[in-house]
């Protein structure tokens, strides 16, 4: 069994703890929360032996071989650095840092320390997405001509939802960080790298109630993102992301080629992992649903659907730890997602297209970006 410490108890308590306790090769041996009383309460509820408000104390425990971090993004860099410097394997939530330079530093640190560092890009492990990837690889659509992506949610649509770190750019908030980080990863996975991009980011709800004062506090993060990408192979890709709209089709990918069309989409408003279906057609033919092969389906379901996909991420991480071989998705993919987010902000500020360097050249460049 691999002894895991869970750092971060929001998403961590909803998804990480039940997944690690369900996995046959992981055991949660410690929990971190900045409030020691809350740490102890969570540990007691989930029968976890150690609870602490001190990360150094947790990393000193010999039974801790690996650490999962699901704290808000502004805490990731320092915590991840401390974990890897202690020689522990790490599973990091996205966005992995606040900027690409920090991400690059973590990537090289993982290499130098010889630890296995994974990132929770869970869409790579969702059955419909895996099937969609296989169909693309089989040349179902032929030569790509156009890609359209809509990811439209209502998680931030309620204007009475209070101000928190998501409302602050310096704390890593915004729709681009929470949703765009995933989108940039799966675009790279499914279609390849990006050569240039143009981003337009807006804030539909410019102020929210500060829970500490009861007064309105300014929001400086994006809740709408319109992205135009040109892939390295020349294919245009249009991406629309929102966290403040009520849409009938919350997550939809359309791929058009000279041989056919493939569509991956979900009508599921409450569970962003389950509910995806795949449709395809050849020129002149109507769209027809294509059944997802049985062997790709999740073997078990949980009340929180996100646990199903996260368990597969954990499985990859465990394999990497056991074999001492880096697995995908790793910090390599995490750096690329962060680089594209940085360039999106740059494009939005300059109101122009910006070129995207190759990931290998960015990682090899010692000059801060």
mmCIF file of C-alpha atoms in Angstrom:
data_model
loop_
_atom_site.group_PDB
_atom_site.id
_atom_site.type_symbol
_atom_site.label_atom_id
_atom_site.label_comp_id
_atom_site.label_asym_id
_atom_site.label_seq_id
_atom_site.Cartn_x
_atom_site.Cartn_y
_atom_site.Cartn_z
ATOM 1 C CA UNK A 1 0.000 0.000 0.000
ATOM 2 C CA UNK A 2 1.146 3.517 -0.823
ATOM 3 C CA UNK A 3 0.751 5.900 2.095
ATOM 4 C CA UNK A 4 -0.912 9.131 0.930
ATOM 5 C CA UNK A 5 -1.327 12.484 2.658
ATOM 6 C CA UNK A 6 -4.288 14.567 1.480
ATOM 7 C CA UNK A 7 -3.651 18.327 1.463
ATOM 8 C CA UNK A 8 -6.777 20.382 0.801
ATOM 9 C CA UNK A 9 -10.185 19.397 2.090
ATOM 10 C CA UNK A 10 -12.745 21.061 -0.194
ATOM 11 C CA UNK A 11 -12.513 19.057 -3.404
ATOM 12 C CA UNK A 12 -10.144 16.846 -1.419
ATOM 13 C CA UNK A 13 -12.864 15.727 0.978
ATOM 14 C CA UNK A 14 -15.470 15.284 -1.772
ATOM 15 C CA UNK A 15 -13.303 13.424 -4.274
ATOM 16 C CA UNK A 16 -9.715 12.708 -3.181
ATOM 17 C CA UNK A 17 -10.452 11.076 0.181
ATOM 18 C CA UNK A 18 -13.165 8.645 -1.064
ATOM 19 C CA UNK A 19 -11.088 7.788 -4.151
ATOM 20 C CA UNK A 20 -7.890 7.034 -2.240
ATOM 21 C CA UNK A 21 -9.864 4.999 0.289
ATOM 22 C CA UNK A 22 -11.522 3.062 -2.534
ATOM 23 C CA UNK A 23 -8.300 2.343 -4.438
ATOM 24 C CA UNK A 24 -6.826 -1.040 -3.621
ATOM 25 C CA UNK A 25 -3.228 0.204 -3.475
ATOM 26 C CA UNK A 26 -3.500 3.499 -1.600
ATOM 27 C CA UNK A 27 -4.055 4.251 2.069
ATOM 28 C CA UNK A 28 -4.629 7.742 3.475
ATOM 29 C CA UNK A 29 -2.293 8.129 6.433
ATOM 30 C CA UNK A 30 -2.498 11.902 7.021
ATOM 31 C CA UNK A 31 -4.717 14.909 6.417
ATOM 32 C CA UNK A 32 -3.756 18.586 6.287
ATOM 33 C CA UNK A 33 -5.969 21.569 7.037
ATOM 34 C CA UNK A 34 -4.817 25.035 8.073
ATOM 35 C CA UNK A 35 -7.246 24.797 11.021
ATOM 36 C CA UNK A 36 -6.027 21.987 13.298
ATOM 37 C CA UNK A 37 -9.479 21.399 14.791
ATOM 38 C CA UNK A 38 -10.962 20.913 11.326
ATOM 39 C CA UNK A 39 -8.061 18.651 10.396
ATOM 40 C CA UNK A 40 -8.735 16.479 13.444
ATOM 41 C CA UNK A 41 -12.486 16.386 12.770
ATOM 42 C CA UNK A 42 -11.974 15.296 9.151
ATOM 43 C CA UNK A 43 -9.418 12.690 10.217
ATOM 44 C CA UNK A 44 -11.828 11.287 12.797
ATOM 45 C CA UNK A 45 -14.719 11.166 10.322
ATOM 46 C CA UNK A 46 -12.661 9.265 7.749
ATOM 47 C CA UNK A 47 -10.549 7.181 10.183
ATOM 48 C CA UNK A 48 -7.264 8.790 9.122
ATOM 49 C CA UNK A 49 -4.463 8.305 11.696
ATOM 50 C CA UNK A 50 -2.678 11.665 11.428
ATOM 51 C CA UNK A 51 -4.050 15.221 11.271
ATOM 52 C CA UNK A 52 -2.003 18.389 11.136
ATOM 53 C CA UNK A 53 -1.974 22.088 10.263
ATOM 54 C CA UNK A 54 1.752 21.850 9.480
ATOM 55 C CA UNK A 55 2.879 20.468 6.115
ATOM 56 C CA UNK A 56 6.473 20.014 7.321
ATOM 57 C CA UNK A 57 5.177 17.784 10.107
ATOM 58 C CA UNK A 58 3.194 15.666 7.645
ATOM 59 C CA UNK A 59 6.128 15.296 5.246
ATOM 60 C CA UNK A 60 8.316 14.069 8.120
ATOM 61 C CA UNK A 61 6.064 11.045 8.616
ATOM 62 C CA UNK A 62 7.905 7.999 7.184
ATOM 63 C CA UNK A 63 4.627 6.353 6.145
ATOM 64 C CA UNK A 64 3.819 9.289 3.799
ATOM 65 C CA UNK A 65 5.145 8.271 0.393
ATOM 66 C CA UNK A 66 2.900 10.459 -1.709
ATOM 67 C CA UNK A 67 0.860 13.640 -1.371
ATOM 68 C CA UNK A 68 -2.236 14.896 -3.182
ATOM 69 C CA UNK A 69 -2.765 18.668 -3.276
ATOM 70 C CA UNK A 70 -6.206 20.142 -3.922
ATOM 71 C CA UNK A 71 -5.836 23.508 -2.195
ATOM 72 C CA UNK A 72 -6.682 26.766 -4.041
ATOM 73 C CA UNK A 73 -4.213 27.472 -6.918
ATOM 74 C CA UNK A 74 -2.268 30.240 -5.160
ATOM 75 C CA UNK A 75 -1.007 27.672 -2.623
ATOM 76 C CA UNK A 76 0.084 25.036 -5.147
ATOM 77 C CA UNK A 77 3.569 26.270 -6.040
ATOM 78 C CA UNK A 78 5.032 26.548 -2.524
ATOM 79 C CA UNK A 79 3.318 23.400 -1.283
ATOM 80 C CA UNK A 80 4.316 21.323 -4.320
ATOM 81 C CA UNK A 81 7.893 22.544 -4.032
ATOM 82 C CA UNK A 82 8.029 21.556 -0.373
ATOM 83 C CA UNK A 83 6.528 18.134 -1.091
ATOM 84 C CA UNK A 84 8.987 17.321 -3.871
ATOM 85 C CA UNK A 85 11.993 18.660 -1.965
ATOM 86 C CA UNK A 86 11.039 16.146 0.726
ATOM 87 C CA UNK A 87 11.268 13.413 -1.924
ATOM 88 C CA UNK A 88 7.562 12.613 -1.952
ATOM 89 C CA UNK A 89 5.518 11.747 -5.039
ATOM 90 C CA UNK A 90 2.804 14.276 -5.848
ATOM 91 C CA UNK A 91 -0.625 14.461 -7.467
ATOM 92 C CA UNK A 92 -1.531 18.079 -8.155
ATOM 93 C CA UNK A 93 -4.846 19.661 -8.995
ATOM 94 C CA UNK A 94 -5.092 22.146 -11.860
ATOM 95 C CA UNK A 95 -4.235 24.861 -12.576
ATOM 96 C CA UNK A 96 -0.925 23.632 -11.172
ATOM 97 C CA UNK A 97 0.506 27.116 -10.457
ATOM 98 C CA UNK A 98 -0.216 30.813 -11.009
ATOM 99 C CA UNK A 99 2.078 31.121 -14.039
ATOM 100 C CA UNK A 100 4.123 29.077 -16.493
ATOM 101 C CA UNK A 101 7.482 29.961 -14.924
ATOM 102 C CA UNK A 102 6.406 28.449 -11.610
ATOM 103 C CA UNK A 103 5.067 25.418 -13.469
ATOM 104 C CA UNK A 104 8.354 24.989 -15.329
ATOM 105 C CA UNK A 105 10.287 25.143 -12.052
ATOM 106 C CA UNK A 106 8.112 22.407 -10.555
ATOM 107 C CA UNK A 107 8.599 20.262 -13.677
ATOM 108 C CA UNK A 108 12.394 20.430 -13.402
ATOM 109 C CA UNK A 109 12.270 19.890 -9.639
ATOM 110 C CA UNK A 110 10.276 16.672 -10.111
ATOM 111 C CA UNK A 111 12.885 15.477 -12.619
ATOM 112 C CA UNK A 112 15.786 16.343 -10.330
ATOM 113 C CA UNK A 113 14.165 14.742 -7.280
ATOM 114 C CA UNK A 114 13.132 11.601 -9.163
ATOM 115 C CA UNK A 115 9.541 11.790 -7.926
ATOM 116 C CA UNK A 116 6.412 10.861 -9.861
ATOM 117 C CA UNK A 117 4.321 13.999 -10.376
ATOM 118 C CA UNK A 118 0.849 13.700 -11.900
ATOM 119 C CA UNK A 119 -1.877 16.246 -12.674
ATOM 120 C CA UNK A 120 -5.623 15.654 -12.356
ATOM 121 C CA UNK A 121 -6.639 16.070 -16.000
ATOM 122 C CA UNK A 122 -9.509 13.625 -15.578
ATOM 123 C CA UNK A 123 -11.212 14.010 -18.969
ATOM 124 C CA UNK A 124 -8.505 11.753 -20.412
ATOM 125 C CA UNK A 125 -10.072 8.943 -18.352
ATOM 126 C CA UNK A 126 -13.784 9.420 -19.071
ATOM 127 C CA UNK A 127 -15.148 6.510 -21.203
ATOM 128 C CA UNK A 128 -16.819 8.629 -23.909
ATOM 129 C CA UNK A 129 -13.722 10.793 -24.231
ATOM 130 C CA UNK A 130 -11.440 7.775 -24.548
ATOM 131 C CA UNK A 131 -13.715 6.367 -27.250
ATOM 132 C CA UNK A 132 -13.803 9.753 -29.000
ATOM 133 C CA UNK A 133 -9.994 9.762 -28.983
ATOM 134 C CA UNK A 134 -9.919 6.280 -30.514
ATOM 135 C CA UNK A 135 -12.321 7.307 -33.289
ATOM 136 C CA UNK A 136 -10.189 10.359 -34.098
ATOM 137 C CA UNK A 137 -7.061 8.184 -34.184
ATOM 138 C CA UNK A 138 -8.806 5.755 -36.549
ATOM 139 C CA UNK A 139 -9.188 8.624 -39.069
ATOM 140 C CA UNK A 140 -12.985 8.633 -38.752
ATOM 141 C CA UNK A 141 -13.220 12.304 -39.788
ATOM 142 C CA UNK A 142 -10.216 12.307 -42.119
ATOM 143 C CA UNK A 143 -8.300 15.553 -42.483
ATOM 144 C CA UNK A 144 -9.404 18.053 -39.842
ATOM 145 C CA UNK A 145 -11.118 21.192 -41.107
ATOM 146 C CA UNK A 146 -12.770 22.752 -38.050
ATOM 147 C CA UNK A 147 -13.046 22.141 -34.288
ATOM 148 C CA UNK A 148 -15.708 23.814 -32.108
ATOM 149 C CA UNK A 149 -15.866 23.532 -28.326
ATOM 150 C CA UNK A 150 -18.527 24.916 -26.004
ATOM 151 C CA UNK A 151 -18.147 24.514 -22.240
ATOM 152 C CA UNK A 152 -20.959 26.454 -20.665
ATOM 153 C CA UNK A 153 -21.822 26.207 -16.977
ATOM 154 C CA UNK A 154 -23.821 28.004 -14.320
ATOM 155 C CA UNK A 155 -21.629 27.394 -11.258
ATOM 156 C CA UNK A 156 -20.997 31.155 -10.901
ATOM 157 C CA UNK A 157 -24.260 32.427 -12.400
ATOM 158 C CA UNK A 158 -25.879 33.254 -9.068
ATOM 159 C CA UNK A 159 -24.973 36.882 -8.269
ATOM 160 C CA UNK A 160 -25.526 36.201 -4.558
ATOM 161 C CA UNK A 161 -22.705 33.663 -4.500
ATOM 162 C CA UNK A 162 -20.082 35.258 -2.228
ATOM 163 C CA UNK A 163 -16.636 36.528 -3.153
ATOM 164 C CA UNK A 164 -13.861 33.979 -2.650
ATOM 165 C CA UNK A 165 -10.466 33.104 -4.140
ATOM 166 C CA UNK A 166 -12.171 32.277 -7.467
ATOM 167 C CA UNK A 167 -12.902 36.013 -7.750
ATOM 168 C CA UNK A 168 -9.219 36.961 -7.474
ATOM 169 C CA UNK A 169 -6.730 36.757 -10.327
ATOM 170 C CA UNK A 170 -3.722 36.820 -8.019
ATOM 171 C CA UNK A 171 -5.135 33.777 -6.234
ATOM 172 C CA UNK A 172 -5.596 31.812 -9.455
ATOM 173 C CA UNK A 173 -9.350 32.213 -9.867
ATOM 174 C CA UNK A 174 -11.472 32.535 -12.991
ATOM 175 C CA UNK A 175 -13.118 30.317 -15.568
ATOM 176 C CA UNK A 176 -9.967 30.092 -17.679
ATOM 177 C CA UNK A 177 -8.124 28.522 -14.749
ATOM 178 C CA UNK A 178 -10.873 26.153 -13.642
ATOM 179 C CA UNK A 179 -12.231 25.095 -17.047
ATOM 180 C CA UNK A 180 -9.741 26.393 -19.605
ATOM 181 C CA UNK A 181 -6.913 24.466 -17.944
ATOM 182 C CA UNK A 182 -8.790 21.226 -18.741
ATOM 183 C CA UNK A 183 -9.731 22.377 -22.242
ATOM 184 C CA UNK A 184 -6.137 23.228 -23.158
ATOM 185 C CA UNK A 185 -5.027 19.803 -21.969
ATOM 186 C CA UNK A 186 -7.640 17.817 -23.873
ATOM 187 C CA UNK A 187 -7.107 19.878 -27.033
ATOM 188 C CA UNK A 188 -3.426 18.958 -26.867
ATOM 189 C CA UNK A 189 -4.292 15.310 -26.150
ATOM 190 C CA UNK A 190 -6.907 14.926 -28.886
ATOM 191 C CA UNK A 191 -5.623 17.244 -31.621
ATOM 192 C CA UNK A 192 -2.009 18.211 -30.921
ATOM 193 C CA UNK A 193 -0.219 21.404 -30.032
ATOM 194 C CA UNK A 194 -1.280 25.011 -30.668
ATOM 195 C CA UNK A 195 0.766 27.358 -32.860
ATOM 196 C CA UNK A 196 -0.995 30.638 -31.985
ATOM 197 C CA UNK A 197 -4.051 31.904 -30.143
ATOM 198 C CA UNK A 198 -6.346 34.874 -29.639
ATOM 199 C CA UNK A 199 -8.277 35.307 -26.384
ATOM 200 C CA UNK A 200 -11.086 37.609 -25.274
ATOM 201 C CA UNK A 201 -11.839 37.361 -21.546
ATOM 202 C CA UNK A 202 -14.715 39.163 -19.824
ATOM 203 C CA UNK A 203 -16.287 39.489 -16.377
ATOM 204 C CA UNK A 204 -20.081 39.330 -16.435
ATOM 205 C CA UNK A 205 -20.476 39.716 -12.664
ATOM 206 C CA UNK A 206 -18.002 42.462 -11.653
ATOM 207 C CA UNK A 207 -18.636 42.405 -7.886
ATOM 208 C CA UNK A 208 -19.742 39.942 -5.219
ATOM 209 C CA UNK A 209 -20.585 40.123 -1.536
ATOM 210 C CA UNK A 210 -17.523 39.876 0.709
ATOM 211 C CA UNK A 211 -18.614 37.324 3.363
ATOM 212 C CA UNK A 212 -16.374 38.986 5.950
ATOM 213 C CA UNK A 213 -17.775 42.521 5.608
ATOM 214 C CA UNK A 214 -21.128 42.019 3.907
ATOM 215 C CA UNK A 215 -20.157 44.656 1.339
ATOM 216 C CA UNK A 216 -19.594 44.315 -2.396
ATOM 217 C CA UNK A 217 -16.042 43.447 -3.410
ATOM 218 C CA UNK A 218 -14.617 43.793 -6.914
ATOM 219 C CA UNK A 219 -14.110 40.677 -9.043
ATOM 220 C CA UNK A 220 -11.073 40.816 -11.338
ATOM 221 C CA UNK A 221 -11.257 37.315 -12.817
ATOM 222 C CA UNK A 222 -12.899 36.150 -16.041
ATOM 223 C CA UNK A 223 -16.169 34.257 -16.101
ATOM 224 C CA UNK A 224 -16.467 34.232 -19.930
ATOM 225 C CA UNK A 225 -13.658 33.185 -22.292
ATOM 226 C CA UNK A 226 -13.738 33.267 -26.085
ATOM 227 C CA UNK A 227 -10.674 31.610 -27.611
ATOM 228 C CA UNK A 228 -9.538 31.217 -31.196
ATOM 229 C CA UNK A 229 -6.728 28.724 -31.706
ATOM 230 C CA UNK A 230 -4.686 27.703 -34.696
ATOM 231 C CA UNK A 231 -3.304 24.204 -34.212
ATOM 232 C CA UNK A 232 0.187 23.257 -35.327
ATOM 233 C CA UNK A 233 -1.370 21.345 -38.245
ATOM 234 C CA UNK A 234 -3.230 24.499 -39.321
ATOM 235 C CA UNK A 235 -6.692 23.477 -38.113
ATOM 236 C CA UNK A 236 -8.809 26.318 -36.665
ATOM 237 C CA UNK A 237 -10.315 25.658 -33.225
ATOM 238 C CA UNK A 238 -12.995 27.837 -31.634
ATOM 239 C CA UNK A 239 -13.554 27.578 -27.850
ATOM 240 C CA UNK A 240 -16.329 29.216 -25.802
ATOM 241 C CA UNK A 241 -16.149 28.895 -22.018
ATOM 242 C CA UNK A 242 -18.503 30.350 -19.422
ATOM 243 C CA UNK A 243 -19.225 29.808 -15.748
ATOM 244 C CA UNK A 244 -22.234 32.168 -15.634
ATOM 245 C CA UNK A 245 -24.781 30.869 -18.160
ATOM 246 C CA UNK A 246 -27.645 28.379 -18.079
ATOM 247 C CA UNK A 247 -27.076 26.218 -21.143
ATOM 248 C CA UNK A 248 -28.969 23.137 -22.308
ATOM 249 C CA UNK A 249 -25.763 21.626 -23.669
ATOM 250 C CA UNK A 250 -23.088 22.323 -21.031
ATOM 251 C CA UNK A 251 -20.144 20.590 -22.719
ATOM 252 C CA UNK A 252 -19.951 19.976 -26.448
ATOM 253 C CA UNK A 253 -17.138 19.172 -28.910
ATOM 254 C CA UNK A 254 -17.702 19.187 -32.659
ATOM 255 C CA UNK A 255 -15.030 17.955 -35.052
ATOM 256 C CA UNK A 256 -15.408 18.333 -38.804
ATOM 257 C CA UNK A 257 -13.177 16.700 -41.401
ATOM 258 C CA UNK A 258 -13.204 15.871 -45.103
ATOM 259 C CA UNK A 259 -14.436 12.309 -44.395
ATOM 260 C CA UNK A 260 -16.903 12.842 -41.591
ATOM 261 C CA UNK A 261 -18.116 14.509 -38.433
ATOM 262 C CA UNK A 262 -17.700 13.506 -34.790
ATOM 263 C CA UNK A 263 -19.549 15.052 -31.862
ATOM 264 C CA UNK A 264 -18.966 14.479 -28.163
ATOM 265 C CA UNK A 265 -21.507 16.058 -25.850
ATOM 266 C CA UNK A 266 -23.364 15.987 -22.568
ATOM 267 C CA UNK A 267 -26.735 17.299 -21.410
ATOM 268 C CA UNK A 268 -25.897 16.506 -17.786
ATOM 269 C CA UNK A 269 -25.989 19.745 -15.785
ATOM 270 C CA UNK A 270 -25.078 18.302 -12.395
ATOM 271 C CA UNK A 271 -22.304 15.796 -13.138
ATOM 272 C CA UNK A 272 -19.594 16.990 -15.510
ATOM 273 C CA UNK A 273 -18.041 13.500 -15.801
ATOM 274 C CA UNK A 274 -21.079 11.357 -16.617
ATOM 275 C CA UNK A 275 -23.611 11.759 -19.401
ATOM 276 C CA UNK A 276 -21.290 12.130 -22.392
ATOM 277 C CA UNK A 277 -22.402 10.528 -25.643
ATOM 278 C CA UNK A 278 -20.732 10.231 -29.045
ATOM 279 C CA UNK A 279 -22.336 10.855 -32.446
ATOM 280 C CA UNK A 280 -20.853 10.516 -35.907
ATOM 281 C CA UNK A 281 -21.773 10.859 -39.554
ATOM 282 C CA UNK A 282 -20.312 10.611 -43.037
ATOM 283 C CA UNK A 283 -20.964 13.334 -45.676
ATOM 284 C CA UNK A 284 -24.646 13.417 -46.639
ATOM 285 C CA UNK A 285 -25.685 11.095 -43.839
ATOM 286 C CA UNK A 286 -27.556 12.014 -40.618
ATOM 287 C CA UNK A 287 -25.785 12.010 -37.273
ATOM 288 C CA UNK A 288 -26.089 8.712 -35.443
ATOM 289 C CA UNK A 289 -25.104 7.855 -31.903
ATOM 290 C CA UNK A 290 -22.154 5.480 -31.651
ATOM 291 C CA UNK A 291 -22.237 3.136 -28.679
ATOM 292 C CA UNK A 292 -19.308 3.368 -26.259
ATOM 293 C CA UNK A 293 -17.533 -0.014 -25.970
ATOM 294 C CA UNK A 294 -18.259 -1.893 -22.759
ATOM 295 C CA UNK A 295 -14.589 -2.301 -21.814
ATOM 296 C CA UNK A 296 -14.150 1.478 -21.556
ATOM 297 C CA UNK A 297 -17.036 2.026 -19.120
ATOM 298 C CA UNK A 298 -16.479 2.761 -15.430
ATOM 299 C CA UNK A 299 -16.638 -0.515 -13.445
ATOM 300 C CA UNK A 300 -18.381 1.178 -10.504
ATOM 301 C CA UNK A 301 -20.358 4.365 -9.869
ATOM 302 C CA UNK A 302 -20.267 6.720 -6.910
ATOM 303 C CA UNK A 303 -22.618 9.394 -5.576
ATOM 304 C CA UNK A 304 -20.108 12.009 -6.718
ATOM 305 C CA UNK A 305 -19.410 11.144 -10.358
ATOM 306 C CA UNK A 306 -16.015 12.814 -10.286
ATOM 307 C CA UNK A 307 -14.657 9.984 -8.134
ATOM 308 C CA UNK A 308 -14.948 7.544 -11.076
ATOM 309 C CA UNK A 309 -12.570 9.520 -13.286
ATOM 310 C CA UNK A 310 -10.249 10.533 -10.440
ATOM 311 C CA UNK A 311 -9.814 6.859 -9.499
ATOM 312 C CA UNK A 312 -8.356 6.262 -12.965
ATOM 313 C CA UNK A 313 -5.987 9.212 -12.493
ATOM 314 C CA UNK A 314 -4.895 7.657 -9.193
ATOM 315 C CA UNK A 315 -4.406 4.333 -10.959
ATOM 316 C CA UNK A 316 -1.978 5.930 -13.420
ATOM 317 C CA UNK A 317 -0.146 7.686 -10.608
ATOM 318 C CA UNK A 318 0.189 4.458 -8.625
ATOM 319 C CA UNK A 319 1.591 2.643 -11.664
ATOM 320 C CA UNK A 320 4.166 5.396 -12.066
ATOM 321 C CA UNK A 321 5.175 5.205 -8.401
ATOM 322 C CA UNK A 322 5.478 1.401 -8.545
ATOM 323 C CA UNK A 323 7.493 1.351 -11.773
ATOM 324 C CA UNK A 324 9.343 4.638 -11.101
ATOM 325 C CA UNK A 325 8.296 5.718 -14.605
ATOM 326 C CA UNK A 326 6.570 9.009 -15.408
ATOM 327 C CA UNK A 327 3.011 8.512 -16.612
ATOM 328 C CA UNK A 328 0.600 10.792 -18.464
ATOM 329 C CA UNK A 329 -0.788 13.261 -17.471
ATOM 330 C CA UNK A 330 2.304 14.575 -15.711
ATOM 331 C CA UNK A 331 3.709 18.012 -14.946
ATOM 332 C CA UNK A 332 4.812 18.063 -18.593
ATOM 333 C CA UNK A 333 1.156 18.361 -19.633
ATOM 334 C CA UNK A 334 0.480 20.668 -16.692
ATOM 335 C CA UNK A 335 3.135 23.131 -17.841
ATOM 336 C CA UNK A 336 1.650 23.237 -21.348
ATOM 337 C CA UNK A 337 -1.827 23.988 -20.055
ATOM 338 C CA UNK A 338 -0.427 26.763 -17.860
ATOM 339 C CA UNK A 339 1.597 28.205 -20.740
ATOM 340 C CA UNK A 340 -1.520 28.462 -22.902
ATOM 341 C CA UNK A 341 -3.391 30.147 -20.043
ATOM 342 C CA UNK A 342 -0.584 32.699 -19.614
ATOM 343 C CA UNK A 343 -0.596 33.438 -23.338
ATOM 344 C CA UNK A 344 -4.388 33.784 -23.286
ATOM 345 C CA UNK A 345 -4.106 36.495 -20.650
ATOM 346 C CA UNK A 346 -1.368 38.151 -22.694
ATOM 347 C CA UNK A 347 -3.500 38.029 -25.843
ATOM 348 C CA UNK A 348 -6.463 39.499 -23.988
ATOM 349 C CA UNK A 349 -4.359 42.359 -22.620
ATOM 350 C CA UNK A 350 -2.734 43.125 -25.992
ATOM 351 C CA UNK A 351 -5.945 42.501 -27.965
ATOM 352 C CA UNK A 352 -4.021 40.507 -30.561
ATOM 353 C CA UNK A 353 -2.928 37.040 -31.666
ATOM 354 C CA UNK A 354 0.126 35.615 -29.875
ATOM 355 C CA UNK A 355 2.456 32.822 -30.971
ATOM 356 C CA UNK A 356 2.848 29.703 -28.830
ATOM 357 C CA UNK A 357 6.374 28.272 -28.478
ATOM 358 C CA UNK A 358 6.876 24.520 -28.493
ATOM 359 C CA UNK A 359 6.706 23.050 -25.005
ATOM 360 C CA UNK A 360 10.168 21.496 -25.251
ATOM 361 C CA UNK A 361 11.755 24.813 -26.234
ATOM 362 C CA UNK A 362 9.923 26.570 -23.380
ATOM 363 C CA UNK A 363 11.119 23.982 -20.864
ATOM 364 C CA UNK A 364 14.705 24.171 -22.165
ATOM 365 C CA UNK A 365 14.804 27.965 -21.987
ATOM 366 C CA UNK A 366 16.338 29.079 -18.685
ATOM 367 C CA UNK A 367 15.256 32.685 -19.143
ATOM 368 C CA UNK A 368 12.038 33.525 -17.238
ATOM 369 C CA UNK A 369 9.131 33.795 -19.646
#
